[in-house]
């Protein structure tokens, strides 16, 4: 019990001294995760749409070659960035680009470098999520859209994507929560997020475990709050749980049951 009391005392001492640093690190972590997840979703959306553009043997040869090349590039991008750790991706992008370009592609902002790394990594996961969300929609909806003369672009924007985005919303939230935690590897390029402040503070006073306990509570607070807000967003997108037919709509009445009065006798029928 004395150990727990000592831990609480040490944590309180660290928080009273470095609370502004911890809070600043949490804001940096949330900001990076939010921006990178948003950009990553755009990248994933673009890759998912490009990867699902249909083509057949009757299409012109240049179109088929172009679409096949796009799918090969998207597949290579997804496999490379899903199959390697983000910490190594940060090293290769932040240090590798200047190395191979003779400092012509050097990053002047750590924020820009961190956002690029996390966004590209998130985009590789979202590309597969978007592809899965698109192919999960009933093919009959696409066929119906073609039957009424809609183009592929119109079908995707007006029919498929609104449903697919709702289906992949849990995955978007999951990626955001993962990014909150995985941004901790950005210390490798010098970006000062939540975990980087922990390393800095423990380097000054050597109180590693009390500071790690504060970090654990901080990350848990951010992820739990994010999960709660994301569930609220999902419920909002689901809409109401109960629905009522608009009985004043002639089409509804034509397909439903109505009552007609003939004198004092009531009849029922289906039109």
XYZ file of C-alpha atoms in Angstrom:
271
model
C 0.000 0.000 0.000
C 2.929 2.302 0.734
C 4.119 1.798 -2.842
C 0.785 2.972 -4.254
C 0.822 5.982 -1.951
C 4.333 6.818 -3.087
C 3.311 6.416 -6.710
C 0.396 8.811 -6.228
C 2.675 11.323 -4.534
C 5.253 11.127 -7.323
C 2.569 11.468 -9.999
C 1.086 14.493 -8.258
C 4.541 16.050 -8.004
C 5.240 15.478 -11.704
C 1.822 16.803 -12.740
C 2.153 19.954 -10.645
C 5.537 20.676 -12.205
C 5.020 19.542 -15.809
C 1.242 19.704 -16.342
C 1.580 22.280 -19.101
C 4.082 20.034 -20.924
C 1.846 16.975 -20.597
C -1.238 18.880 -21.779
C 0.724 20.404 -24.658
C 1.834 16.938 -25.685
C -1.746 15.657 -25.575
C -2.916 18.520 -27.798
C -0.116 17.813 -30.273
C -1.019 14.123 -30.309
C -4.729 14.799 -30.861
C -4.035 17.416 -33.533
C -1.656 15.149 -35.438
C -4.001 12.162 -35.197
C -7.026 14.185 -36.323
C -5.322 15.871 -39.302
C -3.537 12.704 -40.435
C -6.679 10.578 -40.145
C -8.641 13.083 -42.234
C -5.972 13.203 -44.961
C -5.524 9.432 -44.763
C -9.252 8.939 -45.322
C -9.071 11.090 -48.454
C -6.110 9.049 -49.713
C -7.880 5.805 -48.904
C -11.084 7.008 -50.540
C -9.243 7.882 -53.743
C -7.373 4.557 -53.785
C -10.509 2.575 -52.995
C -12.497 4.231 -55.786
C -9.690 3.829 -58.333
C -9.273 0.208 -57.330
C -12.946 -0.581 -57.978
C -13.462 1.084 -61.357
C -14.905 -1.708 -63.518
C -13.605 -2.641 -66.939
C -14.253 -5.468 -69.372
C -12.678 -7.045 -72.428
C -14.861 -4.869 -74.616
C -13.309 -1.662 -73.265
C -10.552 0.084 -75.264
C -7.068 -1.333 -74.713
C -5.591 1.935 -73.297
C -8.331 2.063 -70.662
C -7.700 -1.516 -69.590
C -3.941 -0.989 -69.415
C -4.381 2.219 -67.396
C -6.781 0.656 -64.894
C -4.575 -2.402 -64.475
C -1.543 -0.174 -63.881
C -3.479 1.853 -61.299
C -4.488 -1.309 -59.446
C -0.892 -2.558 -59.416
C 0.331 0.781 -58.018
C -2.414 0.924 -55.387
C -1.749 -2.680 -54.369
C 1.992 -2.028 -54.039
C 1.341 1.096 -51.958
C -1.062 -0.741 -49.644
C 1.178 -3.760 -49.137
C 4.341 -1.718 -48.510
C 2.840 0.667 -45.947
C 0.718 -1.968 -44.212
C 3.629 -4.405 -44.086
C 6.250 -2.126 -42.518
C 6.326 -0.385 -39.097
C 5.403 3.291 -38.994
C 8.606 4.101 -37.116
C 10.684 2.874 -40.074
C 8.426 4.687 -42.517
C 9.129 7.894 -40.579
C 12.879 7.267 -40.813
C 12.775 6.526 -44.537
C 10.605 9.547 -45.353
C 12.185 12.108 -43.043
C 15.811 11.056 -43.516
C 15.623 9.101 -46.770
C 14.106 11.785 -49.009
C 16.857 14.335 -48.244
C 19.471 11.581 -48.561
C 18.446 10.535 -52.080
C 17.600 14.049 -53.295
C 20.728 15.770 -52.024
C 18.698 17.751 -49.429
C 16.421 19.041 -52.196
C 13.445 17.368 -50.496
C 14.312 18.274 -46.924
C 11.524 18.936 -44.435
C 11.589 22.387 -42.835
C 8.681 21.551 -40.527
C 8.407 18.565 -38.209
C 4.645 18.947 -38.315
C 4.640 18.537 -42.093
C 6.851 15.449 -41.883
C 4.779 13.838 -39.118
C 1.484 14.543 -40.901
C 2.850 13.086 -44.149
C 4.054 9.884 -42.477
C 0.898 9.204 -40.465
C -1.394 10.191 -43.359
C 0.275 7.848 -45.835
C 0.206 5.018 -43.314
C -3.481 5.633 -42.530
C -4.322 5.867 -46.234
C -2.952 2.377 -46.863
C -5.348 0.901 -44.310
C -8.289 3.041 -45.395
C -7.802 2.023 -49.046
C -8.735 -1.560 -48.198
C -11.552 -0.438 -45.908
C -13.063 1.707 -48.667
C -12.684 -1.069 -51.230
C -14.415 -3.482 -48.875
C -17.161 -0.951 -48.169
C -17.814 -0.422 -51.880
C -17.957 -4.096 -52.820
C -20.221 -4.786 -49.811
C -23.026 -2.780 -51.438
C -25.567 -4.900 -53.312
C -24.514 -5.048 -57.008
C -28.165 -4.674 -57.924
C -27.987 -1.023 -56.926
C -25.206 -0.408 -59.436
C -27.099 -2.274 -62.124
C -30.242 -0.278 -61.372
C -28.297 2.977 -61.633
C -26.896 1.943 -65.015
C -30.378 0.973 -66.160
C -31.629 4.522 -65.643
C -28.639 5.990 -67.482
C -26.369 7.042 -64.596
C -22.620 7.137 -65.237
C -20.120 5.333 -63.002
C -19.186 8.640 -61.360
C -22.819 9.523 -60.666
C -23.488 6.050 -59.290
C -20.522 6.217 -56.938
C -21.249 9.729 -55.649
C -25.024 9.462 -55.295
C -25.644 5.804 -54.437
C -22.615 3.713 -53.497
C -20.345 6.024 -51.488
C -22.984 7.353 -49.046
C -23.768 3.771 -48.034
C -20.136 2.627 -48.089
C -19.008 5.525 -45.888
C -21.586 4.594 -43.280
C -20.384 0.996 -43.365
C -16.732 1.959 -42.874
C -17.356 4.627 -40.237
C -16.340 2.228 -37.412
C -13.064 1.560 -39.236
C -12.413 5.290 -39.611
C -12.908 5.703 -35.874
C -10.679 2.720 -35.205
C -7.899 4.210 -37.321
C -8.208 7.520 -35.480
C -7.809 5.790 -32.108
C -4.858 3.786 -33.440
C -3.245 7.010 -34.674
C -3.588 8.578 -31.221
C -1.380 5.788 -29.903
C 0.903 5.285 -32.899
C 1.903 8.945 -33.122
C 4.163 8.100 -30.188
C 6.737 6.801 -32.683
C 7.147 10.267 -34.174
C 9.740 11.038 -31.501
C 12.162 9.240 -33.847
C 12.186 12.328 -36.093
C 12.112 14.811 -33.206
C 8.381 15.581 -33.195
C 7.346 16.544 -29.658
C 4.024 14.827 -29.002
C 2.745 13.308 -25.745
C 5.245 10.452 -25.522
C 8.149 12.701 -26.488
C 7.402 14.949 -23.495
C 7.464 11.842 -21.301
C 10.950 10.999 -22.565
C 12.075 14.570 -22.006
C 10.675 14.741 -18.456
C 12.139 11.382 -17.388
C 15.486 12.465 -18.780
C 15.466 15.361 -16.306
C 14.301 13.668 -13.096
C 14.588 9.903 -13.786
C 11.023 9.312 -12.447
C 10.239 6.937 -15.280
C 7.385 4.843 -13.898
C 5.341 7.706 -12.345
C 5.619 9.593 -15.625
C 4.661 6.450 -17.567
C 1.578 6.102 -15.333
C 0.563 9.660 -16.239
C 1.107 8.812 -19.903
C -1.044 5.695 -19.586
C -3.893 7.654 -18.014
C -3.543 10.390 -20.648
C -3.683 7.999 -23.599
C -6.591 6.106 -22.047
C -8.483 9.361 -21.513
C -7.971 10.438 -25.132
C -8.993 7.081 -26.595
C -12.064 6.658 -24.364
C -13.273 10.186 -25.115
C -12.724 9.612 -28.839
C -14.620 6.307 -28.737
C -17.560 7.980 -26.995
C -17.723 10.816 -29.538
C -17.414 8.418 -32.471
C -20.298 6.322 -31.174
C -22.426 9.445 -30.948
C -21.529 10.244 -34.557
C -22.483 6.728 -35.677
C -25.848 6.985 -33.928
C -26.448 10.343 -35.582
C -25.704 8.836 -39.001
C -28.050 5.913 -38.281
C -30.982 8.300 -37.887
C -34.179 7.584 -35.978
C -35.014 4.102 -34.730
C -38.683 4.259 -35.761
C -40.379 5.506 -38.902
C -43.913 6.428 -39.874
C -45.424 6.239 -43.333
C -46.547 9.537 -44.776
C -50.180 8.683 -45.341
C -50.787 11.859 -47.305
C -48.473 10.611 -50.082
C -50.556 9.291 -52.976
C -47.914 6.712 -53.839
C -47.987 5.359 -50.321
C -51.775 5.174 -50.346
C -51.755 3.453 -53.716
C -49.519 0.711 -52.384
C -51.165 0.359 -48.990
C -54.512 -0.423 -47.460
C -57.280 2.137 -47.515
C -60.816 2.363 -46.292
C -63.716 3.661 -48.301
C -67.134 4.632 -47.012
C -70.200 3.889 -49.063
C -73.184 5.289 -47.261
C -73.174 3.780 -43.760
C -71.210 0.639 -44.763
C -67.366 0.541 -44.428
C -65.279 -1.467 -46.903
C -61.599 -2.306 -46.972
C -59.469 -3.093 -49.981
C -56.047 -2.887 -51.561
C -55.610 -0.680 -54.593
